[in-house]
Coordinates of C-alpha atoms and ligand atoms in Angstrom, one line a residue:
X1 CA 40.8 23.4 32.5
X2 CA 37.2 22.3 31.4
X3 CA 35.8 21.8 35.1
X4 CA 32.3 19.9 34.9
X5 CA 30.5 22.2 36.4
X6 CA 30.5 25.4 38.3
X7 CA 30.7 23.4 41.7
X8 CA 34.0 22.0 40.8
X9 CA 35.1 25.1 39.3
X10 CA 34.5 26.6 42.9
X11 CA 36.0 23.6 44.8
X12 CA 39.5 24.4 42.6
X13 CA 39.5 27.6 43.1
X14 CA 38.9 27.4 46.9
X15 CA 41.7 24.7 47.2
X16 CA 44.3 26.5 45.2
X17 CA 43.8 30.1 46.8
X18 CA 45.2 29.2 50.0
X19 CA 49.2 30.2 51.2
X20 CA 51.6 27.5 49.7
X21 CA 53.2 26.4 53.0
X22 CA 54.9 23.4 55.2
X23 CA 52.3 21.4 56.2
X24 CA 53.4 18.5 59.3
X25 CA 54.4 15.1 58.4
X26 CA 51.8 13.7 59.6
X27 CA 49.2 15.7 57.4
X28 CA 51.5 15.0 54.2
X29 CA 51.4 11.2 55.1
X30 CA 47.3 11.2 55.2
X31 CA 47.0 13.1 52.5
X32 CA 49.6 10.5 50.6
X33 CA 47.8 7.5 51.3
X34 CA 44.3 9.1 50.8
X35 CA 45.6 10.3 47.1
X36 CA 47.4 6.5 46.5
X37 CA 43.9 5.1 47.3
X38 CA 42.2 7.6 45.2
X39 CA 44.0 7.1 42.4
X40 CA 44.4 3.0 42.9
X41 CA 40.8 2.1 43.7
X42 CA 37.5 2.2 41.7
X43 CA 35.6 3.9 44.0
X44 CA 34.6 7.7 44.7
X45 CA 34.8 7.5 48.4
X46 CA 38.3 8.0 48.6
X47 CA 38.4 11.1 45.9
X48 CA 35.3 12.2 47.8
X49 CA 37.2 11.9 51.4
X50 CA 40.8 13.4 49.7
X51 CA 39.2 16.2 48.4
X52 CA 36.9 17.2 51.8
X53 CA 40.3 16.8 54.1
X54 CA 42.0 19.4 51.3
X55 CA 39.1 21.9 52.3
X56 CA 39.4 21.3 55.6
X57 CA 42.5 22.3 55.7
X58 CA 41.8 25.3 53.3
X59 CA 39.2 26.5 55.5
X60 CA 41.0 26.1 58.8
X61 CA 44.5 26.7 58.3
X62 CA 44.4 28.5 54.9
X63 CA 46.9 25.2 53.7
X64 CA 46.5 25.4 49.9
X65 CA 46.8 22.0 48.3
X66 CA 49.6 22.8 46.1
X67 CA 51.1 22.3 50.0
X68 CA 50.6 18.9 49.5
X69 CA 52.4 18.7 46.5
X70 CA 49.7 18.2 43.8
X71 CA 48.9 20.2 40.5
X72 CA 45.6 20.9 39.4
X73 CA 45.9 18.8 36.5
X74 CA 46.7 15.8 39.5
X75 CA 43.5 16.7 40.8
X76 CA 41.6 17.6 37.5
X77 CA 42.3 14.0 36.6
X78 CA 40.4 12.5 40.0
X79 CA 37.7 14.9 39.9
X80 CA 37.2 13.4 35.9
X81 CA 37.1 10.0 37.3
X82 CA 34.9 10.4 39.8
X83 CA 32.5 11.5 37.7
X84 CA 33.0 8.5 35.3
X85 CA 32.1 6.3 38.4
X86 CA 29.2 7.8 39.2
X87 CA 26.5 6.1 37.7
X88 CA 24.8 9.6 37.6
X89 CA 27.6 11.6 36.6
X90 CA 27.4 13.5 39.9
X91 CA 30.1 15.8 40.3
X92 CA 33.0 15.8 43.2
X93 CA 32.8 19.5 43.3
X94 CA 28.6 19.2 43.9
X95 CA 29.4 16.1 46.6
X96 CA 31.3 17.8 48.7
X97 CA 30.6 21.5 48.2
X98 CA 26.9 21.3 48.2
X99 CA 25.6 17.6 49.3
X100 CA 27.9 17.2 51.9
X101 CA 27.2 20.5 54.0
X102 CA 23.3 20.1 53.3
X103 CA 23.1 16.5 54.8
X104 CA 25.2 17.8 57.5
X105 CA 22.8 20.6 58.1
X106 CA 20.5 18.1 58.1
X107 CA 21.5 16.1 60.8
X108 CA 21.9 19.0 62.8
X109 CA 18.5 18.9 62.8
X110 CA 18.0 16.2 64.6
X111 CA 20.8 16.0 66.9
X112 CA 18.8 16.8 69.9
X113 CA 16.1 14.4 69.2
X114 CA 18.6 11.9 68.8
X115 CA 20.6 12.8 71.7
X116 CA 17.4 12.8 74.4
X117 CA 14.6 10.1 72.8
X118 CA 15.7 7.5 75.0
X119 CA 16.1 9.1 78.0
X120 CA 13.3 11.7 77.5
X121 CA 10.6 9.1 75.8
X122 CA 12.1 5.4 76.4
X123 CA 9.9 2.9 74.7
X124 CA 9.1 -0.6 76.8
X125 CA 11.4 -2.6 74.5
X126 CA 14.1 -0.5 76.6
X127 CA 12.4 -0.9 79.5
X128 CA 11.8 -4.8 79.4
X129 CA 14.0 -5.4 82.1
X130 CA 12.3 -3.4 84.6
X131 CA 8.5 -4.2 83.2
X132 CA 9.5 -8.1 83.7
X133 CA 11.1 -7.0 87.2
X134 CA 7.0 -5.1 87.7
X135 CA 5.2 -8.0 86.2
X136 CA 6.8 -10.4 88.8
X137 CA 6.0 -7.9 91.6
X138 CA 2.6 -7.9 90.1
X139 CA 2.1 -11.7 90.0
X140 CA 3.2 -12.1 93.7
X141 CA 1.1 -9.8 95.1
X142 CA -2.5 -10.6 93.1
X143 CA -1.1 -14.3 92.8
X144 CA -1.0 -14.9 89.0
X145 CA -0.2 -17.5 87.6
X146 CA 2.5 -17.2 84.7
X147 CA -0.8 -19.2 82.6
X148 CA -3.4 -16.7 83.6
X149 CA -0.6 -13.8 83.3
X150 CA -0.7 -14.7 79.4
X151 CA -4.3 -15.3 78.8
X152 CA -7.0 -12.6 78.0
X153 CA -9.3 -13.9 80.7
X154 CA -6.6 -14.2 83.1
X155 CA -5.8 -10.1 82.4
X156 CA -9.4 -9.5 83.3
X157 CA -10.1 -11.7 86.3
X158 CA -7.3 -9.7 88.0
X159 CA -8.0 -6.4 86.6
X160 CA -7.1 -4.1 89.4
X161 CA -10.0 -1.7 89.4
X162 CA -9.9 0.1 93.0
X163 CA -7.6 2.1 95.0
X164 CA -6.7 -0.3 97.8
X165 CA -4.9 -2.8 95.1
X166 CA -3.6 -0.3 93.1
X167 CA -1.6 1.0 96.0
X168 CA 0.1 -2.4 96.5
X169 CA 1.5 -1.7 93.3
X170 CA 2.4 1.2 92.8
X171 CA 3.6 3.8 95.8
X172 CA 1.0 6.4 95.9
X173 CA 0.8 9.4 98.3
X174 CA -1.9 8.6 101.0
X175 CA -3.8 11.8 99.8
X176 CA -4.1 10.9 96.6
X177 CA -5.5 7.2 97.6
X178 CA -8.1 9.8 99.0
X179 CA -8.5 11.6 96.0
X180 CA -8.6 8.4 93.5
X181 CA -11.0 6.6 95.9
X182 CA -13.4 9.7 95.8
X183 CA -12.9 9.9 92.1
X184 CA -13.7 5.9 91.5
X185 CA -17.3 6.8 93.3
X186 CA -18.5 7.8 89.5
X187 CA -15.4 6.9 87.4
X188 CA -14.7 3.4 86.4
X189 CA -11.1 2.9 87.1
X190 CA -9.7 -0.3 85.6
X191 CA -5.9 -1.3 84.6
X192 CA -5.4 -5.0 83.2
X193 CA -2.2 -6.0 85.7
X194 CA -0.2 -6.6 82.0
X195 CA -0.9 -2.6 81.3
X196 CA -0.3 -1.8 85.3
X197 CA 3.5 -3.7 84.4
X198 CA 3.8 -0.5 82.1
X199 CA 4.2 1.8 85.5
X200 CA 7.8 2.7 86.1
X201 CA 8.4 2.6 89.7
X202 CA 9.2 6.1 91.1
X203 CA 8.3 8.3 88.8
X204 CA 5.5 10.1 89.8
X205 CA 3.8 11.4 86.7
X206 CA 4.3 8.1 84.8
X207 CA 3.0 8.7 81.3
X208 CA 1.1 5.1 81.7
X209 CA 0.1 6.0 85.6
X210 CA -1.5 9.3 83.9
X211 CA -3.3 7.8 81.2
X212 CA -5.1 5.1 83.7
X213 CA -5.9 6.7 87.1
X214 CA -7.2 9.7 88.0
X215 CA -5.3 13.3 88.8
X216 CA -5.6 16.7 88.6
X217 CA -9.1 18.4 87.1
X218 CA -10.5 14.7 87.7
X219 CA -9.8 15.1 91.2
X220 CA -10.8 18.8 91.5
X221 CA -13.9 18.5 89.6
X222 CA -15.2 15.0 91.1
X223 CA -18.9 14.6 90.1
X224 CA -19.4 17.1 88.0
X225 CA -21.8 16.1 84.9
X226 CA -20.1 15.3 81.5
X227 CA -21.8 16.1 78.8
X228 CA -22.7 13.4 76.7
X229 CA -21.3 12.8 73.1
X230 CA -23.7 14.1 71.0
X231 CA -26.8 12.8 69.9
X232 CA -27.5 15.2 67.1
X233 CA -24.8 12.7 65.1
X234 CA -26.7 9.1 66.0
X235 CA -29.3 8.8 63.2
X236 CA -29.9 4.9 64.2
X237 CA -29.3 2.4 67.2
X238 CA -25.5 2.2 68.0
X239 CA -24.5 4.1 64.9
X240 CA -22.6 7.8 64.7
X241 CA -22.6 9.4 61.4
X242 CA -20.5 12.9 61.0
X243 CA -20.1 12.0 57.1
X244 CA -21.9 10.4 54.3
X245 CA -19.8 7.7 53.2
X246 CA -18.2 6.5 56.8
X247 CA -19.8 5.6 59.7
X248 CA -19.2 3.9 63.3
X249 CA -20.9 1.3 64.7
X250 CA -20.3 1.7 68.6
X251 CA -20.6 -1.9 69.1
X252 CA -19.7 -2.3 73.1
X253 CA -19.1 0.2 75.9
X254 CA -16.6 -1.7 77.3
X255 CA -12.9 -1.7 77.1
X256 CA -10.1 -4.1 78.6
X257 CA -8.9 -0.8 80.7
X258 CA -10.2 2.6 80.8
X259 CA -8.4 5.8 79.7
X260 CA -8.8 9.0 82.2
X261 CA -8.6 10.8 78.9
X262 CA -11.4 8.9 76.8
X263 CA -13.8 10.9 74.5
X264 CA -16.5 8.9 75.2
X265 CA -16.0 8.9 79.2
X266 CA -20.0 9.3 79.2
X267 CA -21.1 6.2 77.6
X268 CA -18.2 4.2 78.3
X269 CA -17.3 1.5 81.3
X270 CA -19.7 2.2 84.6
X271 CA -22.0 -0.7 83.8
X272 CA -20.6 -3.6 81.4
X273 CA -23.7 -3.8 78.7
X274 CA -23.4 -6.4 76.8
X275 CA -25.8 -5.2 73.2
X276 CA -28.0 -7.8 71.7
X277 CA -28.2 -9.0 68.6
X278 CA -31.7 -6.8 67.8
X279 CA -29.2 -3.6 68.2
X280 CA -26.5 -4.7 66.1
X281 CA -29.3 -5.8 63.4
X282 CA -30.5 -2.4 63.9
X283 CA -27.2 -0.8 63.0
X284 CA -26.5 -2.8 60.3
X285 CA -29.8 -2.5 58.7
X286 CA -29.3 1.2 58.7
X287 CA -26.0 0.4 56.9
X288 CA -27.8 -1.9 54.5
X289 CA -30.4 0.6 53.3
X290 CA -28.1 3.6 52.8
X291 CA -26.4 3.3 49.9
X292 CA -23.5 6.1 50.4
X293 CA -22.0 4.3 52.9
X294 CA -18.7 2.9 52.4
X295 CA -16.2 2.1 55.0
X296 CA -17.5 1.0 58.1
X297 CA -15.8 1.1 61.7
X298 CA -16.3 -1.1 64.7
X299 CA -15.7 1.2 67.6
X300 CA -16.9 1.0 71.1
X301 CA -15.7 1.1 74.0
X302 CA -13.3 -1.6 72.3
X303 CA -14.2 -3.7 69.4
X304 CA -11.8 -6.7 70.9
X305 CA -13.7 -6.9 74.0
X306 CA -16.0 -8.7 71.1
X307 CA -16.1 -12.1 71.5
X308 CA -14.7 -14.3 68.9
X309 CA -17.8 -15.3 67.5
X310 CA -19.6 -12.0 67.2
X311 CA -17.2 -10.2 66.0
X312 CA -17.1 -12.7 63.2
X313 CA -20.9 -12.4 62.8
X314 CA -20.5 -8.2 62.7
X315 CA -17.9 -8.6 60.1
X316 CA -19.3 -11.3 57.6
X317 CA -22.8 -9.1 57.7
X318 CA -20.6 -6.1 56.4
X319 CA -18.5 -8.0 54.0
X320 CA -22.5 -9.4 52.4
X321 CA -23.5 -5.6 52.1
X322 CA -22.2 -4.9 48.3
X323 CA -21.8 -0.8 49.0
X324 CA -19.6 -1.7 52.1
X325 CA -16.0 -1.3 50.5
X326 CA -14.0 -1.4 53.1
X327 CA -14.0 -1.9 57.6
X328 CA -12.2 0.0 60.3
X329 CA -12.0 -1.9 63.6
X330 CA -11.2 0.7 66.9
X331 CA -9.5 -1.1 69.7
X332 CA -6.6 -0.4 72.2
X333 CA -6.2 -3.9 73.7
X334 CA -3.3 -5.1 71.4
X335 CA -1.8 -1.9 73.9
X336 CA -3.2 -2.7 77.0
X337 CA -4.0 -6.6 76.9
X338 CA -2.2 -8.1 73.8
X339 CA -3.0 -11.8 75.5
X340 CA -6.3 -11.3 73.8
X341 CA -4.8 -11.4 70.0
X342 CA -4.7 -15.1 69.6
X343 CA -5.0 -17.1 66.5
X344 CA -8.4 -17.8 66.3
X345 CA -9.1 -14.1 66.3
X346 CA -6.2 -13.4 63.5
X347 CA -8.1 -15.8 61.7
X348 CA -11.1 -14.2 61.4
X349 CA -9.0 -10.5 60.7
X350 CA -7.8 -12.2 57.6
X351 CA -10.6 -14.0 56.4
X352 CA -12.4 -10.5 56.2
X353 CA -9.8 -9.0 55.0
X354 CA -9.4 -11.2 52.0
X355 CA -13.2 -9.9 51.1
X356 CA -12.7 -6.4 51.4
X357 CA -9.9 -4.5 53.3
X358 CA -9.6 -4.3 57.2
X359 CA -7.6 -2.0 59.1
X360 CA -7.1 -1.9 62.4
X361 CA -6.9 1.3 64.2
X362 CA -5.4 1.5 67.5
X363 CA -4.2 3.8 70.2
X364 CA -1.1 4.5 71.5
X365 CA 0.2 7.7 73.4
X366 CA 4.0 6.5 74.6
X367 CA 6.7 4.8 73.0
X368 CA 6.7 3.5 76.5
X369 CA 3.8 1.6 75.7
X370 CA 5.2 -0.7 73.0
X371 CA 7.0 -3.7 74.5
X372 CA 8.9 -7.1 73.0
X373 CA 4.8 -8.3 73.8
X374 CA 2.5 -5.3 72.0
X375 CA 5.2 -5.0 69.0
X376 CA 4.4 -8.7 68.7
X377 CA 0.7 -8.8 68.4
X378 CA 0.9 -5.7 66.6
X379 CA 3.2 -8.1 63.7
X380 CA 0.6 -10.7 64.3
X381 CA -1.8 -8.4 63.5
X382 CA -0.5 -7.0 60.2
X383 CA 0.1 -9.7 58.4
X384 CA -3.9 -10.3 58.5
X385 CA -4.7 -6.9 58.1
X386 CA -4.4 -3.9 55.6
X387 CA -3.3 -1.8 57.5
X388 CA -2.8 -1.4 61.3
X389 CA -2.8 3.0 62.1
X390 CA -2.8 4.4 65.5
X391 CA -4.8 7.4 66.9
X392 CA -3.4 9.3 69.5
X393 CA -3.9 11.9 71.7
X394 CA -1.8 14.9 72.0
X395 CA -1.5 14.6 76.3
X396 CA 0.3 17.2 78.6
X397 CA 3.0 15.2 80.5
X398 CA 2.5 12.1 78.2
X399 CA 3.4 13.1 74.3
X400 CA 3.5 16.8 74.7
X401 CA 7.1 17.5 73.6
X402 CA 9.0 17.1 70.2
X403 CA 10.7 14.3 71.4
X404 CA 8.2 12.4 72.8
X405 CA 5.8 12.1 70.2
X406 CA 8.4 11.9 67.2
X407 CA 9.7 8.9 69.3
X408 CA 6.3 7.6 69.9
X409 CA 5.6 7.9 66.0
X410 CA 8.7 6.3 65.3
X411 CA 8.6 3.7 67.7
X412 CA 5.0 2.6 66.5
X413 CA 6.2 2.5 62.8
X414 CA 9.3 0.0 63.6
X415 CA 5.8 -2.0 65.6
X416 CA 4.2 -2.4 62.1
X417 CA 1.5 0.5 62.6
X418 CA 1.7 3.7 60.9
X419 CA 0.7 7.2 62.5
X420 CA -2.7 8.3 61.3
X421 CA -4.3 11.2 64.0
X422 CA -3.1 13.0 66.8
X423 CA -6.1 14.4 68.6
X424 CA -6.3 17.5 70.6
X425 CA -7.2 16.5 73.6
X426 CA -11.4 17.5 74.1
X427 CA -12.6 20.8 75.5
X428 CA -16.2 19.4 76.1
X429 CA -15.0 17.6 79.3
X430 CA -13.9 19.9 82.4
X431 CA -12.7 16.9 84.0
X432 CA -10.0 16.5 81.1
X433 CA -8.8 20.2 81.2
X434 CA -5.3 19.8 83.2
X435 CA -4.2 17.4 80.2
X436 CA -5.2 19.5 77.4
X437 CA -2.3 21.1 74.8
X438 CA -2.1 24.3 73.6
X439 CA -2.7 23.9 69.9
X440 CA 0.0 26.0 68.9
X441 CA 2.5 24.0 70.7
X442 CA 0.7 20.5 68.8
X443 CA 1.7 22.3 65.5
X444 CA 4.8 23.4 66.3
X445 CA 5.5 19.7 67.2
X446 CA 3.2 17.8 64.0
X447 CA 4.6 20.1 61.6
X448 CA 8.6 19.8 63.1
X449 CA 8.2 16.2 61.8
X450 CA 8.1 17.4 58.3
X451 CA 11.4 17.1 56.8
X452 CA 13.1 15.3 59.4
X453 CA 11.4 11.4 60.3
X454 CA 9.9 9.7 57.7
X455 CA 7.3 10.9 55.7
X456 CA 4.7 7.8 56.7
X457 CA 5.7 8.5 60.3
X458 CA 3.7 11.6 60.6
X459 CA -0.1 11.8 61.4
X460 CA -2.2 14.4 60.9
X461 CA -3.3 16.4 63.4
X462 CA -6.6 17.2 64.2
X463 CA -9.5 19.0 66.4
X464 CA -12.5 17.0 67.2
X465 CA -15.9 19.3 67.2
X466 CA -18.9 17.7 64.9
X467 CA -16.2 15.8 62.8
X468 CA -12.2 15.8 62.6
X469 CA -10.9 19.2 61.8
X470 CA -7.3 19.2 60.5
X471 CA -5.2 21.9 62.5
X472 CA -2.2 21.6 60.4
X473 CA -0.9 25.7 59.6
X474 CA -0.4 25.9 56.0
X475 CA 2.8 26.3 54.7
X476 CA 1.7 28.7 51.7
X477 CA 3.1 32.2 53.1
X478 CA 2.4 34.1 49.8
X479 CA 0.5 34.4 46.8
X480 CA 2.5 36.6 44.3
X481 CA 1.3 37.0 40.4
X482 CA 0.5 33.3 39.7
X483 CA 3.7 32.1 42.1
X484 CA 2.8 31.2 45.7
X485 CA 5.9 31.4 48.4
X486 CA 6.2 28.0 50.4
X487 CA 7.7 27.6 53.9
X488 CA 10.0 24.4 54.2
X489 CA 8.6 23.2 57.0
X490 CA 12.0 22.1 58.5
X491 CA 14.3 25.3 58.2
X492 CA 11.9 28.0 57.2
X493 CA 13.6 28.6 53.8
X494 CA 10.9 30.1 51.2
X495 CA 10.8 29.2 48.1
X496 CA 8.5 30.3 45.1
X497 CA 6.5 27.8 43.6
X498 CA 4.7 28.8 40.2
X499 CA 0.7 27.4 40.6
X500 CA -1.0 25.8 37.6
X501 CA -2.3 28.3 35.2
X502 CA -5.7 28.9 35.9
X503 CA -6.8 29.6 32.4
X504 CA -5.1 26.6 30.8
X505 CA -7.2 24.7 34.2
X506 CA -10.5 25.8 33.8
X507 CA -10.7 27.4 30.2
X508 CA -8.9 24.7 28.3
X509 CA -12.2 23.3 26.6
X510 CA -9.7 21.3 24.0
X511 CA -8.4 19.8 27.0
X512 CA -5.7 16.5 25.8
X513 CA -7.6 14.1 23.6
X514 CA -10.9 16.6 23.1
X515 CA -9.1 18.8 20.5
X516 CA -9.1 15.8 18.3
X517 CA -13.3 16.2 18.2
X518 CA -13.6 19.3 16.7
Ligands
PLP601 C1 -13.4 9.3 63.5 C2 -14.7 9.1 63.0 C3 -14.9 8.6 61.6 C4 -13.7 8.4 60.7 O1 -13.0 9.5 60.3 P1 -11.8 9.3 59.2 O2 -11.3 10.7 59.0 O3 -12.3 8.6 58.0 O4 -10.8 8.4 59.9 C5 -16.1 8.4 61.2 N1 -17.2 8.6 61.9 C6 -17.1 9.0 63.2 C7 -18.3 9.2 64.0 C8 -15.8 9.2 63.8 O5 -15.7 9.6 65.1
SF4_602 S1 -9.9 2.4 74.9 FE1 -10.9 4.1 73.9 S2 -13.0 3.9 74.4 FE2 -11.9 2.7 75.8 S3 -11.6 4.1 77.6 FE3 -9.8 4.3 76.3 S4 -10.2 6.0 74.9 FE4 -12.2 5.3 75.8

């Protein structure tokens, strides 16, 4: 018998070395109809499925197939046709021998995740029905309107920004209304009521209750100073520059709500500052007269707390400056006040977008924080844009496990907006320390994503200090003779992976189309 290839060769031999014995009727009957199909229909699923039930049985019971009643020329003939099907000629003997068990290996994989991402990390599509049951709690006890409830300016007139309303919200322990008022005494607490809808009732360390009002080293280390981002990287008005070619223009300190996590806790909310126009001309002079710069981003504080009209201004003045390729705009409200995303505003993303590219770079720590409402503006938002990504920040009791940050990362991705960083959380504050992540425990999770969600699901992950530092191990165990050894990411396996060959690289002075100019 001329198998096709050693796999089937294998297969035969595996199914014909069993005991030749009575097998129950209704094995025989299953097998019967399985082999009628096989033979009948134009399709390899049923050879495929025929020949994985006679290895079954092989491999439990010992049953060889002649136990069934075929030859190997019976079988010979559907292994042949299932390779005349297959538009690649793949073999049955490499389906179910080798494909087969390494998808199922696969799969194993990512069973668990499966099995606990909507009970560990539910997103707020799954919780609508309880956010809409907060939302009306909400409305009743600020008295909002349904009309205000859905506009931006509605969100911020009834922005709950100290203790007392907070706790007709949400049940808090009396000390920690204590704790939280002290706290607000320096920190500017502020929740939009849309983002405070977030909040699941009764659970204490609610990953959207921890990102927005104060706990643990906050509490402990009330008043101590925080040192200031640094200035040693503003070399004009509003402008930080860590690179040559990119730079940010922080162009507001405020932000729809503020984050007990943020970077920039320092300059950010205390005092609304509204900039004028001098500072932004400033900035963008700056811009205008150094030529290496090429992609700009509008940060802040929140680059939609803009108005309208000036962020219009901001952008047409970068589109006019020819070495400005390309714009970055930082904001979290689509997150934490999509109301603001409204057409007049997605008309302006496009129209600078058509000059030169525009993304929009967001935040997001939870898959709890994408709802029917966020997933919405976030769709709005893509079509106008180049690309929406999202910067988070790796947070202990928010994101911190596998599963809650691969369900975050795929969550965002079925929102139109693709994974770009996971931060560290910052050392330089002592007031963030009880949030912070081990590193080693960010890599294990970044690096477990490799292999098993898809591919433009996973950001980078990176340190913070002068400039974003990639923490990512390396997956090179090895260097052997010209061959390095590679770790698969997802089992471990190594593999050797020949390198280029450094002479032909950097000695190869007749390199392609140069040996023709002798
Ligand atoms: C994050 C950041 C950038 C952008 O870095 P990318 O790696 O290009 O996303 C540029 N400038 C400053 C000051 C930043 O904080
Ligand atoms: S949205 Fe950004 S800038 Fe504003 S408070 Fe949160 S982390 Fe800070």
């Amino acid at each position: 018998m001329n198998f096709q290839d050693s796999f089937t060769k294998e297969l035969f031999e595996k199914l014909f070395s069993g005991e030749k014995k009575s097998v129950y009727n209704f094995l025989k009957i299953e097998i019967d109809e399985l082999y009628k199909k096989a033979k009948e229909e134009n399709f390899t699923g049923p050879i495929v499925e025929l020949f994985r039930k006679l290895l079954k049985y092989r491999e439990m019971d010992n049953i060889s197939a002649e136990s069934f009643g075929f030859t190997k020329e019976q079988l010979f003939e559907l292994a042949e046709k299932h390779r005349q099907i297959d538009e690649h000629g793949v073999t049955v003997g490499g389906r179910v021998l080798r494909a087969l068990p390494i998808v199922e290996e696969a799969n194993s994989r990512v069973a668990e995740y499966l099995a606990k991402k909507d009970t560990e990390a539910p997103s707020g599509i799954e919780l609508w029905d309880q956010i809409v049951e907060n939302k009306k709690k909400i409305q009743e006890i600020l008295g909002i309107s349904n009309e205000e409830w859905n506009t931006y300016s509605g969100q911020l007139k009834y922005a709950i920004e100290d203790v007392e309303t907070l706790s007709k919200i949400i049940d808090l322990p009396a000390k920690a209304i204590k704790d939280v008022l002290r706290v607000t005494q320096n920190y500017r607490m502020r929740l939009t009521p849309y983002y405070a809808s977030l909040i699941m009732p009764g659970n204490i360390n609610d990953p959207v209750l921890l990102q927005s009002v104060p706990t643990g080293e906050m509490v402990d280390n009330v008043g101590v100073e925080i040192p200031p981002v640094a200035a040693d990287h503003s070399p004009a008005r509003l402008i930080d520059q860590f690179y040559p070619r990119v730079v940010t223009i922080k162009s507001t300190n405020m932000c729809a709500m503020y984050c007990t996590h943020c970077l920039r806790i320092a300059h950010i909310g205390k005092k609304d500052r509204i900039y004028n126009k001098q500072a932004y001309e400033e900035a963008l002079n700056y811009i205008r007269n150094n030529k290496y710069i090429r992609d700009v981003l509008v940060t802040g504080g929140d680059a939609f707390v803009l108005p309208n009209k000036l962020l219009k201004w901001l952008l047409d003045e970068l589109d006019s400056i020819e070495h400005v390729k390309m714009k970055r705009i930082g904001t979290r409200i689509p997150v934490t006040t999509p109301q603001r995303i409204d057409d007049e505003l997605l008309d302006i993303l496009e129209e600078s977008n058509d000059k030169k590219p525009l993304r929009v770079v967001t935040q997001i720590n939870t898959a709890q924080e994408i709802t029917p409402v966020s997933r919405e503006a976030f769709k709005q938002i893509s079509k106008r844009v180049s690309a929406v990504l999202n910067q988070a920040v790796l947070l202990k009791g928010i994101n911190d496990t596998k599963v809650k940050m691969w369900k975050l990362c795929e969550t965002i991705q079925e929102a139109y907006v693709r994974p770009y960083y996971v931060f560290n959380c910052s050392y330089r504050n002592p007031q963030f320390a009880h949030m912070r992540v081990p590193i080693e425990v960010g890599q294990d999770i970044i690096e477990g994503m490799y292999g098993n969600i898809s591919g433009d699901a996973i950001p980078r992950y990176i340190a913070t200090a002068g400039g974003k530092i990639p923490l990512h191990r390396t997956n090179v165990v090895d260097r052997v003779n010209g061959e390095i050894i590679l770790r698969k990411p997802w089992s471990g396996e190594e593999v050797k992976y020949p390198d280029a060959n450094p002479d032909m690289y950097y000695n190869d002075d007749k390199f392609a189309f140069k040996k023709y100019y002798e």
